[in-house]
mmCIF file of C-alpha atoms in Angstrom:
data_model
loop_
_atom_site.group_PDB
_atom_site.id
_atom_site.type_symbol
_atom_site.label_atom_id
_atom_site.label_comp_id
_atom_site.label_asym_id
_atom_site.label_seq_id
_atom_site.Cartn_x
_atom_site.Cartn_y
_atom_site.Cartn_z
ATOM 1 C CA MET F 8 115.749 -16.145 290.721
ATOM 2 C CA VAL F 9 117.581 -17.317 287.616
ATOM 3 C CA ALA F 10 120.703 -15.373 288.614
ATOM 4 C CA ASP F 11 120.623 -16.979 292.074
ATOM 5 C CA LEU F 12 120.337 -20.480 290.616
ATOM 6 C CA ILE F 13 123.253 -19.765 288.249
ATOM 7 C CA ALA F 14 125.357 -18.512 291.194
ATOM 8 C CA GLU F 15 124.401 -21.619 293.215
ATOM 9 C CA ALA F 16 125.596 -23.837 290.389
ATOM 10 C CA ALA F 17 128.793 -21.820 289.944
ATOM 11 C CA PHE F 18 129.733 -22.035 293.636
ATOM 12 C CA ARG F 19 128.639 -25.708 293.780
ATOM 13 C CA GLY F 20 126.870 -25.095 297.071
ATOM 14 C CA ARG F 21 129.958 -23.794 298.854
ATOM 15 C CA GLU F 22 128.326 -20.418 299.535
ATOM 16 C CA PRO F 23 124.734 -19.859 300.757
ATOM 17 C CA VAL F 24 123.714 -17.613 297.845
ATOM 18 C CA SER F 25 120.058 -18.536 298.394
ATOM 19 C CA PHE F 26 120.001 -15.701 300.944
ATOM 20 C CA LEU F 27 119.775 -13.338 297.951
ATOM 21 C CA LEU F 28 116.309 -14.674 297.149
ATOM 22 C CA THR F 29 114.955 -12.684 300.093
ATOM 23 C CA GLY F 30 115.097 -9.549 297.914
ATOM 24 C CA VAL F 31 112.865 -10.994 295.189
ATOM 25 C CA PRO F 32 109.391 -10.331 296.741
ATOM 26 C CA PRO F 33 109.986 -6.562 297.238
ATOM 27 C CA LEU F 34 111.162 -6.288 293.630
ATOM 28 C CA ALA F 35 108.079 -8.191 292.472
ATOM 29 C CA ALA F 36 105.828 -5.863 294.479
ATOM 30 C CA ALA F 37 107.080 -2.915 292.382
ATOM 31 C CA THR F 38 105.990 -4.454 289.071
ATOM 32 C CA ARG F 39 103.539 -7.306 289.786
ATOM 33 C CA GLY F 40 100.134 -7.628 291.345
ATOM 34 C CA PRO F 41 99.485 -9.230 294.754
ATOM 35 C CA ARG F 42 99.086 -12.722 293.282
ATOM 36 C CA GLY F 43 102.328 -12.535 291.353
ATOM 37 C CA THR F 44 104.151 -11.155 294.395
ATOM 38 C CA ALA F 45 102.775 -13.879 296.678
ATOM 39 C CA LEU F 46 103.739 -16.516 294.106
ATOM 40 C CA SER F 47 107.291 -15.155 293.919
ATOM 41 C CA ALA F 48 107.571 -15.305 297.713
ATOM 42 C CA VAL F 49 106.356 -18.925 297.798
ATOM 43 C CA VAL F 50 108.745 -19.933 295.009
ATOM 44 C CA CYS F 51 111.679 -18.203 296.707
ATOM 45 C CA LEU F 52 110.875 -19.888 300.022
ATOM 46 C CA GLY F 53 110.660 -23.253 298.284
ATOM 47 C CA LEU F 54 113.981 -22.696 296.491
ATOM 48 C CA GLN F 55 115.698 -21.708 299.731
ATOM 49 C CA MET F 56 114.491 -24.902 301.410
ATOM 50 C CA LEU F 57 115.432 -27.024 298.399
ATOM 51 C CA LEU F 58 118.928 -25.571 298.135
ATOM 52 C CA ALA F 59 119.477 -25.893 301.890
ATOM 53 C CA ALA F 60 118.322 -29.519 301.825
ATOM 54 C CA ARG F 61 121.042 -30.296 299.273
ATOM 55 C CA ARG F 62 123.680 -29.463 301.870
ATOM 56 C CA PRO F 63 123.784 -31.943 304.766
ATOM 57 C CA GLY F 64 122.780 -30.447 308.116
ATOM 58 C CA HIS F 65 121.755 -27.081 306.682
ATOM 59 C CA PHE F 66 117.992 -27.508 306.307
ATOM 60 C CA HIS F 67 117.286 -27.256 310.051
ATOM 61 C CA GLU F 68 120.258 -25.009 310.802
ATOM 62 C CA GLN F 69 119.324 -21.903 312.859
ATOM 63 C CA HIS F 70 120.395 -19.349 310.244
ATOM 64 C CA HIS F 71 118.385 -21.071 307.529
ATOM 65 C CA VAL F 72 115.271 -21.263 309.703
ATOM 66 C CA ALA F 73 115.631 -17.527 310.346
ATOM 67 C CA LEU F 74 115.993 -17.049 306.582
ATOM 68 C CA TYR F 75 112.769 -18.955 305.913
ATOM 69 C CA LEU F 76 110.932 -16.855 308.472
ATOM 70 C CA ALA F 77 112.389 -13.606 307.061
ATOM 71 C CA THR F 78 111.433 -14.556 303.510
ATOM 72 C CA LEU F 79 107.909 -15.431 304.672
ATOM 73 C CA LEU F 80 107.431 -12.123 306.516
ATOM 74 C CA ILE F 81 108.949 -10.101 303.666
ATOM 75 C CA GLY F 82 106.712 -11.949 301.213
ATOM 76 C CA ILE F 83 103.593 -11.109 303.249
ATOM 77 C CA ALA F 84 104.596 -7.446 303.524
ATOM 78 C CA SER F 85 105.459 -7.286 299.813
ATOM 79 C CA THR F 86 102.093 -8.816 298.878
ATOM 80 C CA ALA F 87 100.329 -6.173 300.991
ATOM 81 C CA LEU F 88 102.360 -3.442 299.278
ATOM 82 C CA ALA F 89 101.530 -4.878 295.852
ATOM 83 C CA ARG F 90 97.824 -4.890 296.759
ATOM 84 C CA GLN F 91 98.007 -1.262 297.889
ATOM 85 C CA ARG F 92 99.927 -0.259 294.748
ATOM 86 C CA GLU F 93 97.335 -1.971 292.565
ATOM 87 C CA ARG F 94 94.495 -0.162 294.353
ATOM 88 C CA ALA F 95 96.268 3.173 293.939
ATOM 89 C CA ARG F 96 96.855 2.436 290.241
ATOM 90 C CA GLN F 97 93.189 1.608 289.659
ATOM 91 C CA HIS F 98 92.121 4.751 291.506
ATOM 92 C CA LEU F 99 94.503 6.849 289.411
ATOM 93 C CA ILE F 100 93.192 5.296 286.190
ATOM 94 C CA ARG F 101 89.587 6.117 287.164
ATOM 95 C CA ALA F 102 90.519 9.657 288.222
ATOM 96 C CA ASN F 103 92.438 10.246 284.984
ATOM 97 C CA SER F 104 89.538 8.910 282.920
ATOM 98 C CA VAL F 105 87.108 11.314 284.588
ATOM 99 C CA ALA F 106 89.535 14.236 284.232
ATOM 100 C CA GLU F 107 90.155 13.433 280.571
ATOM 101 C CA ALA F 108 86.434 13.257 279.839
ATOM 102 C CA MET F 109 85.832 16.599 281.569
ATOM 103 C CA GLN F 110 88.746 18.264 279.802
ATOM 104 C CA LYS F 111 87.633 16.995 276.399
ATOM 105 C CA ALA F 112 84.153 18.325 277.091
ATOM 106 C CA LEU F 113 85.701 21.684 277.957
ATOM 107 C CA LEU F 114 87.842 21.959 274.811
ATOM 108 C CA ARG F 115 85.780 20.270 272.146
ATOM 109 C CA PRO F 116 87.302 19.284 268.800
ATOM 110 C CA VAL F 117 86.854 21.868 266.047
ATOM 111 C CA SER F 118 84.598 20.715 263.214
ATOM 112 C CA ARG F 119 86.215 20.734 259.794
ATOM 113 C CA THR F 120 83.293 22.630 258.244
ATOM 114 C CA LEU F 121 80.885 25.097 259.872
ATOM 115 C CA GLY F 122 78.565 26.905 257.486
ATOM 116 C CA PRO F 123 80.716 28.856 255.011
ATOM 117 C CA VAL F 124 83.914 28.196 256.988
ATOM 118 C CA ARG F 125 86.539 25.458 256.959
ATOM 119 C CA ALA F 126 88.398 25.287 260.251
ATOM 120 C CA ALA F 127 91.001 23.436 262.267
ATOM 121 C CA GLY F 128 92.266 23.853 265.817
ATOM 122 C CA LEU F 129 95.118 22.528 267.886
ATOM 123 C CA TYR F 130 95.740 22.761 271.617
ATOM 124 C CA SER F 131 98.853 21.804 273.563
ATOM 125 C CA ALA F 132 98.939 22.249 277.344
ATOM 126 C CA GLY F 133 102.289 23.352 278.714
ATOM 127 C CA GLU F 134 101.827 21.624 282.073
ATOM 128 C CA GLY F 135 102.968 18.024 281.828
ATOM 129 C CA GLY F 136 100.152 15.469 281.938
ATOM 130 C CA ALA F 137 97.390 18.027 281.486
ATOM 131 C CA LEU F 138 95.011 18.307 278.554
ATOM 132 C CA VAL F 139 93.743 21.785 279.402
ATOM 133 C CA GLY F 140 95.706 24.733 280.741
ATOM 134 C CA GLY F 141 95.164 28.463 280.560
ATOM 135 C CA ASP F 142 94.459 28.825 276.825
ATOM 136 C CA LEU F 143 91.061 28.466 275.205
ATOM 137 C CA TYR F 144 89.326 28.387 271.831
ATOM 138 C CA ASP F 145 86.014 27.434 270.309
ATOM 139 C CA VAL F 146 84.182 27.758 266.993
ATOM 140 C CA CYS F 147 80.414 27.532 266.554
ATOM 141 C CA THR F 148 77.663 28.306 264.060
ATOM 142 C CA THR F 149 75.195 30.941 265.265
ATOM 143 C CA PRO F 150 72.235 32.817 263.742
ATOM 144 C CA PHE F 151 74.634 35.684 262.991
ATOM 145 C CA GLY F 152 77.336 33.645 261.272
ATOM 146 C CA VAL F 153 80.226 31.448 262.294
ATOM 147 C CA ARG F 154 81.819 32.777 265.450
ATOM 148 C CA ALA F 155 85.120 31.875 267.043
ATOM 149 C CA ILE F 156 87.067 32.786 270.143
ATOM 150 C CA ILE F 157 90.670 32.293 271.143
ATOM 151 C CA GLY F 158 92.083 33.476 274.447
ATOM 152 C CA ASP F 159 94.821 33.232 277.020
ATOM 153 C CA VAL F 160 94.203 33.359 280.788
ATOM 154 C CA ARG F 161 96.798 34.984 282.999
ATOM 155 C CA GLY F 162 98.332 32.341 285.231
ATOM 156 C CA LYS F 163 98.235 28.558 285.332
ATOM 157 C CA GLY F 164 96.806 25.747 287.394
ATOM 158 C CA LEU F 165 93.246 25.073 288.513
ATOM 159 C CA GLY F 166 92.370 28.767 288.741
ATOM 160 C CA ALA F 167 93.201 29.233 285.068
ATOM 161 C CA VAL F 168 91.202 26.137 284.101
ATOM 162 C CA GLN F 169 88.219 27.450 286.074
ATOM 163 C CA THR F 170 88.390 30.747 284.189
ATOM 164 C CA VAL F 171 88.689 28.886 280.873
ATOM 165 C CA ALA F 172 85.518 26.952 281.747
ATOM 166 C CA ALA F 173 83.661 30.157 282.657
ATOM 167 C CA VAL F 174 84.624 31.991 279.448
ATOM 168 C CA LEU F 175 83.912 29.051 277.142
ATOM 169 C CA GLY F 176 80.598 28.302 278.851
ATOM 170 C CA SER F 177 79.529 31.913 278.468
ATOM 171 C CA PHE F 178 80.679 32.055 274.835
ATOM 172 C CA ARG F 179 78.767 28.919 273.860
ATOM 173 C CA VAL F 180 75.553 30.464 275.164
ATOM 174 C CA SER F 181 76.005 34.179 274.478
ATOM 175 C CA ALA F 182 77.344 33.743 270.924
ATOM 176 C CA HIS F 183 73.832 32.638 269.913
ATOM 177 C CA GLU F 184 72.070 35.496 271.708
ATOM 178 C CA TRP F 185 74.052 38.703 271.130
ATOM 179 C CA GLN F 186 74.223 40.078 267.627
ATOM 180 C CA ASP F 187 76.839 42.718 268.392
ATOM 181 C CA LEU F 188 80.358 41.366 268.888
ATOM 182 C CA SER F 189 81.256 44.079 271.401
ATOM 183 C CA SER F 190 78.234 43.159 273.506
ATOM 184 C CA LEU F 191 79.243 39.519 273.280
ATOM 185 C CA ALA F 192 82.703 40.395 274.618
ATOM 186 C CA GLU F 193 81.094 42.279 277.509
ATOM 187 C CA ARG F 194 79.080 39.185 278.418
ATOM 188 C CA LEU F 195 82.291 37.185 278.458
ATOM 189 C CA GLU F 196 83.818 39.746 280.803
ATOM 190 C CA LEU F 197 80.821 39.469 283.083
ATOM 191 C CA SER F 198 81.266 35.690 283.228
ATOM 192 C CA ILE F 199 84.809 36.189 284.542
ATOM 193 C CA ALA F 200 83.601 38.462 287.328
ATOM 194 C CA ARG F 201 80.875 36.009 288.326
ATOM 195 C CA ASN F 202 83.107 32.960 288.282
ATOM 196 C CA SER F 203 86.320 34.368 289.744
ATOM 197 C CA PRO F 204 88.199 31.640 291.631
ATOM 198 C CA ALA F 205 89.152 34.173 294.278
ATOM 199 C CA GLY F 206 85.564 34.413 295.557
ATOM 200 C CA GLU F 207 83.065 37.245 295.723
ATOM 201 C CA GLU F 208 85.662 40.025 295.748
ATOM 202 C CA GLY F 209 87.337 38.650 292.635
ATOM 203 C CA ASP F 210 90.966 38.578 291.642
ATOM 204 C CA PRO F 211 92.152 42.077 290.673
ATOM 205 C CA GLU F 212 94.954 40.561 288.577
ATOM 206 C CA LEU F 213 92.795 38.068 286.710
ATOM 207 C CA PHE F 214 92.333 38.800 283.012
ATOM 208 C CA VAL F 215 91.992 37.037 279.689
ATOM 209 C CA THR F 216 93.390 38.288 276.402
ATOM 210 C CA ALA F 217 91.019 37.254 273.635
ATOM 211 C CA LEU F 218 89.959 37.633 270.029
ATOM 212 C CA VAL F 219 86.285 37.248 269.116
ATOM 213 C CA LEU F 220 85.736 36.590 265.412
ATOM 214 C CA GLU F 221 82.677 36.473 263.197
ATOM 215 C CA PHE F 222 82.339 35.191 259.640
ATOM 216 C CA PRO F 223 78.936 36.304 258.294
ATOM 217 C CA PHE F 224 76.974 33.874 256.151
ATOM 218 C CA SER F 225 77.221 36.328 253.249
ATOM 219 C CA GLY F 226 80.962 35.666 253.207
ATOM 220 C CA GLY F 227 83.766 37.874 251.979
ATOM 221 C CA GLU F 228 84.829 39.333 255.337
ATOM 222 C CA VAL F 229 85.738 38.718 258.944
ATOM 223 C CA ARG F 230 84.738 40.879 261.913
ATOM 224 C CA ILE F 231 87.086 41.070 264.893
ATOM 225 C CA VAL F 232 86.914 42.297 268.467
ATOM 226 C CA ASP F 233 90.396 42.449 269.982
ATOM 227 C CA ARG F 234 90.663 42.311 273.763
ATOM 228 C CA GLY F 235 94.425 42.648 274.090
ATOM 229 C CA HIS F 236 95.355 39.511 272.139
ATOM 230 C CA PRO F 237 97.999 38.965 269.414
ATOM 231 C CA ALA F 238 96.564 40.146 266.097
ATOM 232 C CA PRO F 239 95.347 37.620 263.492
ATOM 233 C CA LEU F 240 97.443 36.730 260.454
ATOM 234 C CA VAL F 241 96.181 36.118 256.928
ATOM 235 C CA VAL F 242 97.967 33.774 254.520
ATOM 236 C CA GLY F 243 97.087 33.752 250.841
ATOM 237 C CA PRO F 244 98.254 34.198 247.261
ATOM 238 C CA GLU F 245 99.779 37.578 248.109
ATOM 239 C CA GLY F 246 101.867 36.154 250.943
ATOM 240 C CA ALA F 247 101.146 36.724 254.621
ATOM 241 C CA ARG F 248 100.056 39.856 256.443
ATOM 242 C CA ARG F 249 99.018 40.930 259.913
ATOM 243 C CA LEU F 250 95.527 42.378 260.294
ATOM 244 C CA VAL F 251 95.162 45.747 261.982
ATOM 245 C CA THR F 252 92.710 45.569 264.889
ATOM 246 C CA ALA F 253 91.547 48.001 267.573
ATOM 247 C CA PRO F 254 92.955 46.496 270.798
ATOM 248 C CA ALA F 255 90.940 47.104 273.963
ATOM 249 C CA LEU F 256 91.608 46.079 277.539
ATOM 250 C CA PRO F 257 91.656 42.309 278.145
ATOM 251 C CA LEU F 258 88.562 40.604 279.490
ATOM 252 C CA GLY F 259 88.394 41.095 283.226
ATOM 253 C CA LEU F 260 90.016 44.545 283.139
ATOM 254 C CA GLY F 261 87.196 46.430 281.465
ATOM 255 C CA GLY F 262 86.295 48.039 284.789
ATOM 256 C CA LEU F 263 89.507 50.064 284.617
ATOM 257 C CA CYS F 264 87.995 52.056 281.751
ATOM 258 C CA PRO F 265 84.248 52.336 282.450
ATOM 259 C CA GLY F 266 82.206 53.537 279.536
ATOM 260 C CA GLY F 267 84.980 52.865 277.051
ATOM 261 C CA THR F 268 83.905 51.644 273.645
ATOM 262 C CA VAL F 269 85.192 48.465 272.076
ATOM 263 C CA GLU F 270 85.526 48.759 268.318
ATOM 264 C CA THR F 271 84.757 45.964 265.899
ATOM 265 C CA THR F 272 87.094 45.959 262.916
ATOM 266 C CA VAL F 273 86.015 44.505 259.571
ATOM 267 C CA HIS F 274 88.491 43.032 257.083
ATOM 268 C CA PRO F 275 87.861 41.565 253.635
ATOM 269 C CA LEU F 276 88.758 37.906 253.298
ATOM 270 C CA ARG F 277 89.258 36.975 249.676
ATOM 271 C CA HIS F 278 89.146 33.580 248.029
ATOM 272 C CA GLY F 279 92.319 31.604 248.744
ATOM 273 C CA GLU F 280 93.089 33.458 251.980
ATOM 274 C CA LEU F 281 93.230 31.779 255.371
ATOM 275 C CA LEU F 282 93.048 33.412 258.800
ATOM 276 C CA VAL F 283 95.397 32.195 261.558
ATOM 277 C CA VAL F 284 95.028 33.107 265.233
ATOM 278 C CA PHE F 285 97.146 31.822 268.117
ATOM 279 C CA THR F 286 98.132 32.433 271.729
ATOM 280 C CA ASP F 287 101.432 33.808 272.980
ATOM 281 C CA GLY F 288 102.712 30.292 273.624
ATOM 282 C CA VAL F 289 103.389 30.301 269.870
ATOM 283 C CA SER F 290 104.520 33.879 269.236
ATOM 284 C CA GLU F 291 106.704 34.049 272.364
ATOM 285 C CA ALA F 292 108.524 30.755 271.855
ATOM 286 C CA ARG F 293 112.251 31.572 271.948
ATOM 287 C CA ASN F 294 115.207 29.826 270.418
ATOM 288 C CA ALA F 295 118.602 29.394 272.088
ATOM 289 C CA ASP F 296 119.529 32.992 271.176
ATOM 290 C CA GLY F 297 116.370 34.393 272.804
ATOM 291 C CA VAL F 298 114.726 35.284 269.489
ATOM 292 C CA PHE F 299 110.919 35.029 269.350
ATOM 293 C CA TYR F 300 109.360 32.631 266.880
ATOM 294 C CA PRO F 301 108.609 34.639 263.675
ATOM 295 C CA VAL F 302 105.099 33.380 262.979
ATOM 296 C CA LEU F 303 104.359 35.745 260.098
ATOM 297 C CA GLU F 304 107.609 35.062 258.267
ATOM 298 C CA ARG F 305 107.403 31.301 258.698
ATOM 299 C CA LEU F 306 103.810 31.189 257.438
ATOM 300 C CA ALA F 307 104.681 33.361 254.451
ATOM 301 C CA GLU F 308 107.625 31.122 253.619
ATOM 302 C CA ARG F 309 105.640 27.894 253.931
ATOM 303 C CA PHE F 310 102.165 28.788 252.597
ATOM 304 C CA GLY F 311 102.268 32.285 251.094
ATOM 305 C CA GLY F 312 102.171 32.940 247.359
ATOM 306 C CA ASP F 313 100.336 29.762 246.350
ATOM 307 C CA ARG F 314 97.751 30.932 243.806
ATOM 308 C CA ASP F 315 96.563 27.454 242.895
ATOM 309 C CA ARG F 316 94.885 26.484 246.148
ATOM 310 C CA THR F 317 93.905 27.699 249.593
ATOM 311 C CA PRO F 318 96.111 26.358 252.389
ATOM 312 C CA ASP F 319 94.435 23.525 254.264
ATOM 313 C CA PRO F 320 93.574 24.608 257.851
ATOM 314 C CA GLU F 321 94.783 21.328 259.360
ATOM 315 C CA ASP F 322 98.100 21.577 257.518
ATOM 316 C CA VAL F 323 98.576 25.127 258.795
ATOM 317 C CA VAL F 324 97.914 24.406 262.478
ATOM 318 C CA SER F 325 100.087 21.283 262.368
ATOM 319 C CA PHE F 326 102.911 23.199 260.728
ATOM 320 C CA VAL F 327 102.790 26.134 263.164
ATOM 321 C CA HIS F 328 102.737 23.857 266.210
ATOM 322 C CA ALA F 329 105.577 21.617 265.035
ATOM 323 C CA ASP F 330 107.661 24.534 263.747
ATOM 324 C CA ALA F 331 107.260 26.512 266.981
ATOM 325 C CA GLN F 332 108.194 23.441 269.007
ATOM 326 C CA SER F 333 111.345 22.871 266.985
ATOM 327 C CA TRP F 334 112.215 26.590 267.235
ATOM 328 C CA SER F 335 111.809 26.758 271.002
ATOM 329 C CA ALA F 336 114.806 26.013 273.206
ATOM 330 C CA GLN F 337 112.516 25.332 276.203
ATOM 331 C CA ARG F 338 109.730 23.122 274.993
ATOM 332 C CA ASP F 339 106.316 22.549 276.539
ATOM 333 C CA GLU F 340 106.658 25.386 279.055
ATOM 334 C CA ASP F 341 103.625 27.366 277.888
ATOM 335 C CA ASP F 342 100.213 26.444 276.559
ATOM 336 C CA GLN F 343 99.702 26.761 272.812
ATOM 337 C CA ALA F 344 96.385 27.217 271.025
ATOM 338 C CA ILE F 345 96.082 27.666 267.251
ATOM 339 C CA LEU F 346 93.051 28.199 265.018
ATOM 340 C CA ALA F 347 93.025 28.341 261.229
ATOM 341 C CA LEU F 348 89.849 29.383 259.384
ATOM 342 C CA THR F 349 89.050 30.022 255.750
ATOM 343 C CA LEU F 350 85.952 30.619 253.666
ATOM 344 C CA ARG F 351 84.790 27.741 251.505
#
């Protein structure tokens, strides 16, 4: 509107630049509500009449009357569009609020302290706009100690989120009921079969790589069941090292080896040492040369060898996430989940 008035003054009324005001209501509809759009249409119509009245014989001229009518019709249509856009925006806000609440309930924040354990977790969904993807983690206090799970579902989208919900729901119940970690992992596998998004027959290609961890209340060790997931790392005064586990088939593929045993490995966890587990969104981040992110080396360089204090779990997960993001040449393409746990 201001630009049109400046042009009107510059041309001193020699050119009918008020015709340009017809484009104002559609522009207003893209950024304003219905009231603001209607107001802009009324103001533009009034300006067109005022500017035409300043030129003798132009106010009732046929072209100007057609312009008034066009501005009025465009203003009405633009107001309707603004009303529809506002309704769609409000609907999207409500839908996003519900989705955010559900996703936060699915991946709950990790408590800083649980029994004898200090912990921190970080999750970053690779799919733009999503809070939850195909990775999962949880930490809880049970009668058998502090237990944790971290996993990665094959695939993306709603099917992966449904599997994440099934595994986490089963873990939050079964972790309090099954003393043996191997039996707990079997219950998690059963939850996948019962909640397969493909229906009763299940998805033969659906699986979840996972680590199930247990920190007994007596302290001094960590027990691990490895279902095809990247091995845990330990950072401490002696540097950083990778724990040796006994990998079994991922959750969901156990039927390929019926009767097979799943071994629970036990590792000492000394004072000052911190356990780090993550999904392949971290370990398989590549730089421009195609080199995988060296998690072990970067942790050893940043936190290893400090004999004065135990690395803070929150500092570790923040460092790994930011460092992997800066290393990766293709950011935010895969989900990333990181857990750091240490004995108090």
